Coordinates of C-alpha atoms and ligand atoms in Angstrom, one line a residue:
X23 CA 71.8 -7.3 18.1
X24 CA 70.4 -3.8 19.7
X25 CA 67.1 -3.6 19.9
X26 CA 64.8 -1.0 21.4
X27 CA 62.9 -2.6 24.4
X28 CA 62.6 0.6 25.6
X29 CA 58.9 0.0 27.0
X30 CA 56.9 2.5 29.5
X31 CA 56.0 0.7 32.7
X32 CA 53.6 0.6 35.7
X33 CA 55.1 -1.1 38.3
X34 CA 56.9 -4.4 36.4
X35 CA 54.1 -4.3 34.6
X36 CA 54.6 -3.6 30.3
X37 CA 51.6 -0.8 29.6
X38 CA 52.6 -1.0 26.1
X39 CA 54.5 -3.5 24.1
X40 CA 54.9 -2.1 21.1
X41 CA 58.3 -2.1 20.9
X42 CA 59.1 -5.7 21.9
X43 CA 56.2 -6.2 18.6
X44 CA 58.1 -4.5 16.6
X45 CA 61.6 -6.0 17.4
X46 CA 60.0 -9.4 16.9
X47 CA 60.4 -10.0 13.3
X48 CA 64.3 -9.5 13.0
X49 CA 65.2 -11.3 16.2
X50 CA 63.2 -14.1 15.0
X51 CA 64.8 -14.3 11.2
X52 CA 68.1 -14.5 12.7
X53 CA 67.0 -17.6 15.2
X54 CA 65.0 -18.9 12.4
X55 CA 68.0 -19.2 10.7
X56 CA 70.6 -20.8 13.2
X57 CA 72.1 -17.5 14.6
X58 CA 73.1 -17.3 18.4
X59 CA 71.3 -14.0 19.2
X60 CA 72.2 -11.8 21.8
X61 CA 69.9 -9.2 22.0
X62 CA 71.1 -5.8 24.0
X63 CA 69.1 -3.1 24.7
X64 CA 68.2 0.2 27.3
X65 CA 65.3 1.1 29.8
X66 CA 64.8 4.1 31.0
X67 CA 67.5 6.7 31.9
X68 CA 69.2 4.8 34.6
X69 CA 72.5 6.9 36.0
X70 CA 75.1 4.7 34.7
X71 CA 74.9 2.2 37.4
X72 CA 72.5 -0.8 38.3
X73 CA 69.2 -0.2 39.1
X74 CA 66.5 -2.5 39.7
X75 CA 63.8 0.0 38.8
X76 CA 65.5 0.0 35.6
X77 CA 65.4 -3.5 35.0
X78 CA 65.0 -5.3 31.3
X79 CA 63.3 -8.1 33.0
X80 CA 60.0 -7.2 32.1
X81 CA 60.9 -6.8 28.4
X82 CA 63.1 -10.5 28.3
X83 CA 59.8 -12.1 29.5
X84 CA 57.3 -10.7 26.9
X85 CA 59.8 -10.8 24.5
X86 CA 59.8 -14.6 25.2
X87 CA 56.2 -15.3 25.1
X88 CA 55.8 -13.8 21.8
X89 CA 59.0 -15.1 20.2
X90 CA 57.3 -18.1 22.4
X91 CA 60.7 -19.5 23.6
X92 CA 62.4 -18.7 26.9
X93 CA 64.9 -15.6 26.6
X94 CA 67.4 -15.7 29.2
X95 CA 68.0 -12.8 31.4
X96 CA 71.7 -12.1 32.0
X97 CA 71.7 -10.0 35.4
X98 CA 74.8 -7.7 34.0
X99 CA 76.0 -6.2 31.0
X100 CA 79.7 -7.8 30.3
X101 CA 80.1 -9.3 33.7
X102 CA 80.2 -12.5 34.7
X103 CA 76.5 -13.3 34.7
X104 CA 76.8 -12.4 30.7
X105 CA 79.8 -14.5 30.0
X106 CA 77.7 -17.6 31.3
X107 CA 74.4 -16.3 29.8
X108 CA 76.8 -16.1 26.3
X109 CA 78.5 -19.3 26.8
X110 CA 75.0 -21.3 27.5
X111 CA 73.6 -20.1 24.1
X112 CA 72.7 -22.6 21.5
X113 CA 72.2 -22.6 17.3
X114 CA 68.4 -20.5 17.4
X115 CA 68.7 -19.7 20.8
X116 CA 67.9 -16.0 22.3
X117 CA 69.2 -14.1 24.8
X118 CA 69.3 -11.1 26.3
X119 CA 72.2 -8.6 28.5
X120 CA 70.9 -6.7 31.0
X121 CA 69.9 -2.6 30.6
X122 CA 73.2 -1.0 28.6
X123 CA 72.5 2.0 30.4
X124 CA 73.9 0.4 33.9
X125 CA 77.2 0.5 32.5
X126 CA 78.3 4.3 32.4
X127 CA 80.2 4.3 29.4
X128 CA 77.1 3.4 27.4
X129 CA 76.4 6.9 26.9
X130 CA 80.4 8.4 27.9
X131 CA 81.2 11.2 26.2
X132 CA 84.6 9.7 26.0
X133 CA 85.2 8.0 22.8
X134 CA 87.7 5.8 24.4
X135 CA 85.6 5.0 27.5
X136 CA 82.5 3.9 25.2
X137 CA 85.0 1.7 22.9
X138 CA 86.2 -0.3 25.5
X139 CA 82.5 -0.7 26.4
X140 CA 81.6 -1.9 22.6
X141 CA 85.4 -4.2 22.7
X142 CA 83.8 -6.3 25.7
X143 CA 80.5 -6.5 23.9
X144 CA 81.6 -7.7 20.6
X145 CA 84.2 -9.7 22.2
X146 CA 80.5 -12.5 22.9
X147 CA 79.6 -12.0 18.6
X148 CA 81.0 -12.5 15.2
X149 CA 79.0 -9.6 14.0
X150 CA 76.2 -6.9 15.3
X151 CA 72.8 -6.1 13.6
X152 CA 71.6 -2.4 14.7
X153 CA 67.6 -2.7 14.7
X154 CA 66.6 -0.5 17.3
X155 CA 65.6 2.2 15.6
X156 CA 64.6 4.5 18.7
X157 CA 68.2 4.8 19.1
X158 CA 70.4 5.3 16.4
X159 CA 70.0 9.3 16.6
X160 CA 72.7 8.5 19.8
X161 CA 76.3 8.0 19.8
X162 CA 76.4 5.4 22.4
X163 CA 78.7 2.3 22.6
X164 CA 76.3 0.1 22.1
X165 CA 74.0 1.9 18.8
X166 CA 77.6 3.4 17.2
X167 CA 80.9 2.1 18.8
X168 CA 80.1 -1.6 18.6
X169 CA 79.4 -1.3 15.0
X170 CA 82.7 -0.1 14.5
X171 CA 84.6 -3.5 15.9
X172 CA 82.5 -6.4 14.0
X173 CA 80.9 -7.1 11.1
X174 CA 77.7 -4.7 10.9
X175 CA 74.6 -5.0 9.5
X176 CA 71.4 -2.9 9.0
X177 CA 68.4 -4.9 10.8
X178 CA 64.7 -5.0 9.1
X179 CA 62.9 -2.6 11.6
X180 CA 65.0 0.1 10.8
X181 CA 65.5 -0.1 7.3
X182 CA 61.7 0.3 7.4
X183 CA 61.2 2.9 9.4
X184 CA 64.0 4.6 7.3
X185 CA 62.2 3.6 4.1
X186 CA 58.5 5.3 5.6
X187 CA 60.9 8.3 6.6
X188 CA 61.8 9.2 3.5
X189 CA 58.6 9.6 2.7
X190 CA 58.7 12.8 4.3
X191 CA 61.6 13.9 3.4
X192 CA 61.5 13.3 -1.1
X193 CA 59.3 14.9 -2.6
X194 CA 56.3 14.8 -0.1
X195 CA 52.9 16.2 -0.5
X196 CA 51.5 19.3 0.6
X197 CA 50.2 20.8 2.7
X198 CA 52.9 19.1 5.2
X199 CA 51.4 19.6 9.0
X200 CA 53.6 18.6 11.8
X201 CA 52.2 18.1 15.5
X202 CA 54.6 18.2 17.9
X203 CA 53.7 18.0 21.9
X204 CA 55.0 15.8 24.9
X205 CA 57.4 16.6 27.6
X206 CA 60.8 16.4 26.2
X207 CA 60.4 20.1 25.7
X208 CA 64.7 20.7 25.3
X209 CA 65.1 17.8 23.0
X210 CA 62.7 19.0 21.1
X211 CA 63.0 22.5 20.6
X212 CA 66.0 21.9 18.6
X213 CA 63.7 20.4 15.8
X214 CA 61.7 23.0 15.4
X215 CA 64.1 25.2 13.8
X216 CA 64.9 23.1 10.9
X217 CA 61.2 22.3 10.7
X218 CA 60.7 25.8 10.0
X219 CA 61.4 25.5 6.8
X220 CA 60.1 22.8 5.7
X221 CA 56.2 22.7 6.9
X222 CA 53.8 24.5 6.3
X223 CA 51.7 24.6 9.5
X224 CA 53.2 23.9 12.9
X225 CA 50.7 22.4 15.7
X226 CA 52.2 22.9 19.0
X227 CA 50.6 21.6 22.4
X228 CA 51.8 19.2 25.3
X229 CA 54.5 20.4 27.6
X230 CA 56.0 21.9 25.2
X231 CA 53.2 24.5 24.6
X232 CA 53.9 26.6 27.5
X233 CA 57.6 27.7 26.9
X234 CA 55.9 29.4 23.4
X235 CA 52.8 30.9 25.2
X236 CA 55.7 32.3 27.9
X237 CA 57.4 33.8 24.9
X238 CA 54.3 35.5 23.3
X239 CA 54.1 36.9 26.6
X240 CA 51.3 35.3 28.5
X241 CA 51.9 33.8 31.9
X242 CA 51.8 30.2 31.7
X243 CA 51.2 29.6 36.0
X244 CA 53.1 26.4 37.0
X245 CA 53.1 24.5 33.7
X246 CA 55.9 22.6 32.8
X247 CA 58.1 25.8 31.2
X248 CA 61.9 25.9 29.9
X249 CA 63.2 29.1 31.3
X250 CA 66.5 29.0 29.5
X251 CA 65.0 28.5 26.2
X252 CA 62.5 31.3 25.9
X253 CA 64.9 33.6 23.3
X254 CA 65.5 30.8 20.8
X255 CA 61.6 30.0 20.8
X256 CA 61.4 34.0 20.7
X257 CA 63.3 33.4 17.3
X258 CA 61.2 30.8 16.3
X259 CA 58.0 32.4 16.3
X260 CA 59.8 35.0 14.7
X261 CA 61.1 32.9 11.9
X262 CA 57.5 31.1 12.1
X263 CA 55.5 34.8 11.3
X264 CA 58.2 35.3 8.5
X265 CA 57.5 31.9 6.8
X266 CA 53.8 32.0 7.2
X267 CA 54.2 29.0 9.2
X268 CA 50.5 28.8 11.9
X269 CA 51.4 28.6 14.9
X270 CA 48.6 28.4 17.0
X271 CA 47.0 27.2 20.7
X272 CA 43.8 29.3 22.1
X273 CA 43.1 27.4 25.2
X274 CA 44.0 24.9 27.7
X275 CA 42.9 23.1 30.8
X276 CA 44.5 24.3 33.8
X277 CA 44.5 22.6 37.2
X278 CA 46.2 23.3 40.9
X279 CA 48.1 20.2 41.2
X280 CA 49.8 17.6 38.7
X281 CA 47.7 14.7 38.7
X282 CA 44.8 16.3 40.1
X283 CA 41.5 15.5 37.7
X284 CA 39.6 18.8 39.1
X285 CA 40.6 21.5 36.4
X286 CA 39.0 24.7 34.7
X287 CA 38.8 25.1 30.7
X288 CA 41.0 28.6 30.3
X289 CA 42.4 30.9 27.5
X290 CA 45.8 31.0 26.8
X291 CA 45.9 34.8 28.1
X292 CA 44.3 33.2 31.3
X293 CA 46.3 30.7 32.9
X294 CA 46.5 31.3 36.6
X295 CA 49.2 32.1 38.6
X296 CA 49.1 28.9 40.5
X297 CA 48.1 26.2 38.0
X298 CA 49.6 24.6 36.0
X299 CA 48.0 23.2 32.1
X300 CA 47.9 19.8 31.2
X301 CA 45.9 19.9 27.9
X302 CA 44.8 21.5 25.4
X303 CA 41.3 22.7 25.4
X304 CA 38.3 22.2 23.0
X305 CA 38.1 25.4 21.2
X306 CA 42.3 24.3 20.4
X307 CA 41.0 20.4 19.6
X308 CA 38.6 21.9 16.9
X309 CA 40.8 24.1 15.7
X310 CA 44.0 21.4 15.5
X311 CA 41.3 18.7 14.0
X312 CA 40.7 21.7 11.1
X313 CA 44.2 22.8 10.2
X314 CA 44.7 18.7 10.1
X315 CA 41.4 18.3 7.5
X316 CA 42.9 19.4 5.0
X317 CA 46.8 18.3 4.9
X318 CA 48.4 16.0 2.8
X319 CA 51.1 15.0 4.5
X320 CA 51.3 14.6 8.7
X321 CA 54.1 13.7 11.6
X322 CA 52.8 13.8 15.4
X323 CA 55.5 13.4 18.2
X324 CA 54.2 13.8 21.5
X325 CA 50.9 13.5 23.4
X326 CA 48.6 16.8 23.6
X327 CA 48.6 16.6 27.4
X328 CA 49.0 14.2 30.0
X329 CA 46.8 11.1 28.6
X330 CA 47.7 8.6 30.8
X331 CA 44.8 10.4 33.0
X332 CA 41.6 10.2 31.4
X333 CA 41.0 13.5 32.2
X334 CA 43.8 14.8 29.8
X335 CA 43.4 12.7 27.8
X336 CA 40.9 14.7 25.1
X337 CA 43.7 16.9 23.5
X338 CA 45.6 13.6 22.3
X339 CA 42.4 11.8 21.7
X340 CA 41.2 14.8 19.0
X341 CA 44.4 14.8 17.3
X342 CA 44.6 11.1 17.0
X343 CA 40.9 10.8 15.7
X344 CA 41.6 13.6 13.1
X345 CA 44.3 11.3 11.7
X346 CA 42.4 8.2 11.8
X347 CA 39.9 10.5 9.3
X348 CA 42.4 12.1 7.4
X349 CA 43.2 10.5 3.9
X350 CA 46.9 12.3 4.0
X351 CA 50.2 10.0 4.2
X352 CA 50.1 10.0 8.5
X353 CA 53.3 9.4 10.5
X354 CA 53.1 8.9 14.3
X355 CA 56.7 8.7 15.8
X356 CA 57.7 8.4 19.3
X357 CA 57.2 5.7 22.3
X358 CA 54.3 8.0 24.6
X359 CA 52.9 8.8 20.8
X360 CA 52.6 5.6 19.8
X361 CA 51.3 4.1 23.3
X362 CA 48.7 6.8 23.7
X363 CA 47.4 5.9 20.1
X364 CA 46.9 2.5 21.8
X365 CA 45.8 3.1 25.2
X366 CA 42.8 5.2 23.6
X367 CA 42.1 2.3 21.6
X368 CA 42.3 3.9 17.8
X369 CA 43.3 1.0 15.3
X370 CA 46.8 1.1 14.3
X371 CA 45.8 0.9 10.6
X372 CA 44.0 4.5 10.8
X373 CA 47.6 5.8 10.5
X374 CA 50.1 5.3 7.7
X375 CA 53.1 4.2 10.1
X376 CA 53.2 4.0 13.6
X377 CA 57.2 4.9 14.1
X378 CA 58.9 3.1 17.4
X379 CA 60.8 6.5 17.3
X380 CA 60.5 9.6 18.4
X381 CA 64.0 11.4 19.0
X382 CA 65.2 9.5 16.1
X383 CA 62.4 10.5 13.7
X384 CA 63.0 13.6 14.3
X385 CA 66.0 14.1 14.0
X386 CA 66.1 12.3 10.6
X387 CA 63.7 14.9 9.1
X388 CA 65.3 17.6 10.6
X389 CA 68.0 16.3 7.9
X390 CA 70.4 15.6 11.0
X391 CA 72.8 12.8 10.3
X392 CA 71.9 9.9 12.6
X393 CA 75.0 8.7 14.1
X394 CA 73.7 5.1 14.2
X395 CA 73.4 5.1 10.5
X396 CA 76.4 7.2 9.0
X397 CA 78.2 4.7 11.1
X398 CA 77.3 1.7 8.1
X399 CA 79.1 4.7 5.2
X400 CA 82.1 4.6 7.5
X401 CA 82.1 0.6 7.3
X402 CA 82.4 0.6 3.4
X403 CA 81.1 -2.3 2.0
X404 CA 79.0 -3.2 5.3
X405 CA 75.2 -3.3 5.2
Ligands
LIG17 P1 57.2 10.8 23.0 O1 57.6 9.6 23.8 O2 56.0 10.5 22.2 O3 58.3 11.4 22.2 P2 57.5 12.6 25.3 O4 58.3 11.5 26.0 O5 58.2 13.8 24.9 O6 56.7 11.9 24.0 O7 56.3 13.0 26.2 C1 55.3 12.2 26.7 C2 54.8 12.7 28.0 O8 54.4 14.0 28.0 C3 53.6 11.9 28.5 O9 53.9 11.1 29.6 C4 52.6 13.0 28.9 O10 52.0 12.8 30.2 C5 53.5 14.2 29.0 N1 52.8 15.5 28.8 C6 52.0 15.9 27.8 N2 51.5 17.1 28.0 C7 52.0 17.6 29.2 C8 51.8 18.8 30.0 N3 51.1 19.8 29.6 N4 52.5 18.9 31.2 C9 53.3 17.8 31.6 N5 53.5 16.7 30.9 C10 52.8 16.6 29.7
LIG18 MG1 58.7 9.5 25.7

């Protein structure tokens, strides 16, 4: 089975286990019932080689308490330490393969290098259940290639999230607001044009904020900026004014050095040379919280600033507490999304879902075909 363990860390130490939660429930149903379970999964973006930063061992033990059974740790992939790890497995036992992502052609371009990759890993299974849902927006040997070279089957976390997903996507209610923030500005800029046309408002902050203040033509300091993508967002907010999709951000908080908590509240036409922003301001938090009042449908992806200091933490906080209030159907995708809504300590029942993906839910409302799905129409019959 592939799972997403993908969980953020301090140290060894899990900060949020959200994901091991919500992988639980399928890994269990398939001990329950007598299945030798081999769970696989990623941490982190390793470079194709071992890393003991990188480690799954933190996930393998909380994923053992809660399952509350030992879940052996193999210390490779499809080496020999696997093999025994395999070979030791009992009727309901669980077990898990060291991080995917220390084996190169995990991720290979190369479709021949990632199939050899998925042979040796279905080569320990009579057939592979795709559940983490985190994942199956990537063509990677474990997610699409091993699904392709044994029986396959659709695991219970992500036909749920699917199902919640096309929520958004059929026939959803309007006004449709989407928040997007965070760090993975690239990743995400791609979204945005397909969004486009299909919300009506647009709430932009985190990282991501600063490339589209650059490209209304304020200076944006030291913030986190993508240089190379300043024409396409130049299109966007083009194609946004067109539409009569909002765009909007009025102010920020700006400080000299990442991390540091002493900061000034600024305008967006303000930002100094040589700081850098790492929220959104209050005047913006009010004014986010009142576009949100009224919408009827909501996806968030991506923190408002940095939130894992309290200081910047108020942007995310303000968004988060005007969907907690907010009767509309509320979607919050992505793992920093998701673990912020935590950390602050809002109840996961203020929001409709609580997605364990945040690339991946994207990408499916963008309408993109999600390579760790389409793979189940190429396996006809398979489910
Ligand atoms: P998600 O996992 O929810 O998809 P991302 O991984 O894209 O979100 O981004 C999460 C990270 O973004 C957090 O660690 C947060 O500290 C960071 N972040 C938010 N705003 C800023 C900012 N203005 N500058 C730098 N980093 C930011
Ligand atoms: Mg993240």
């Amino acid at each position: 089975m592939r799972a997403d363990l993908n969980v953020p860390l301090d140290g060894d130490k899990i900060t949020d286990d959200g994901r091991v939660r919500a992988s639980v429930p399928t890994i269990k149903a398939l001990a329950d019932a007598g299945a030798r379970v081999i769970v696989t999964a990623h941490l982190g973006r390793p470079k194709g080689a071992p890393d003991p930063k990188f480690s799954l061992a933190p996930a393998a033990a909380r994923l053992g308490e809660l399952l509350g059974a030992e879940v052996a740790l193999a210390n490779d992939l499809v080496g020999e330490s696997a093999k025994a790890v395999v070979e030791a497995l009992t009727d309901g036992g669980v077990v898990m393969l060291e991080n995917v992502r220390f084996d190169a052609r995990e991720t290979s371009k190369d479709d021949a290098e990632r199939a050899a990759l998925a042979d040796e890993l279905a080569a320990f299974a009579d057939a592979f259940v795709s559940d983490g849902f985190g994942v199956v927006h990537r063509k990677q040997a474990s997610v699409y290639d091993v699904a392709q070279k044994l029986p396959a089957y659709v695991g219970g976390l992500v036909d749920a999230e699917l199902g919640v997903l096309r929520k958004l996507t059929d026939d959803l209610e309007r006004p449709y607001v989407v928040v997007l923030g965070g760090a993975k500005v690239s990743d995400k800029l791609g979204v945005i044009a397909n969004l486009l046309s299909k919300v009506d408002k647009l709430l932009i902050g985190g990282g991501m904020a600063y490339t589209f203040l650059k490209a209304q033509g304020h200076e944006v300091g030291t913030s986190l900026l993508q240089e190379d993508q300043l024409d396409q967002v130049r299109g966007f907010l083009a194609e946004a004014e067109k539409r009569g999709v909002e765009l909007v951000l009025v102010d920020v908080l700006v400080t000299a050095e990442f991390g540091n908590v002493e900061h000034d509240v600024v305008g967006t036409d303000a930002i100094p040379a040589d700081k850098m922003g790492l929220d959104i301001g209050p005047k913006s938090r009010e004014l986010f919280a009142s576009k949100l009042a009224d919408a009827k449908t909501v996806f968030w992806n991506g923190p408002m600033g940095v939130f894992e200091i309290e200081t910047y933490a108020g942007g995310t906080r303000a968004v988060a507490e005007a969907l907690v209030k907010s009767d509309a159907f509320t979607v919050v995708g992505g793992g920093d999304s998701a673990a912020a809504v935590r950390a602050l300590g809002l109840p996961e029942d203020g929001f409709s879902h609580i997605s364990t993906g945040g690339g991946a839910s994207l990408e499916f409302l963008e309408g993109k075909e999600l390579p760790g799905i389409s793979v189940f129409a190429k396996n006809e019959g398979d489910r």
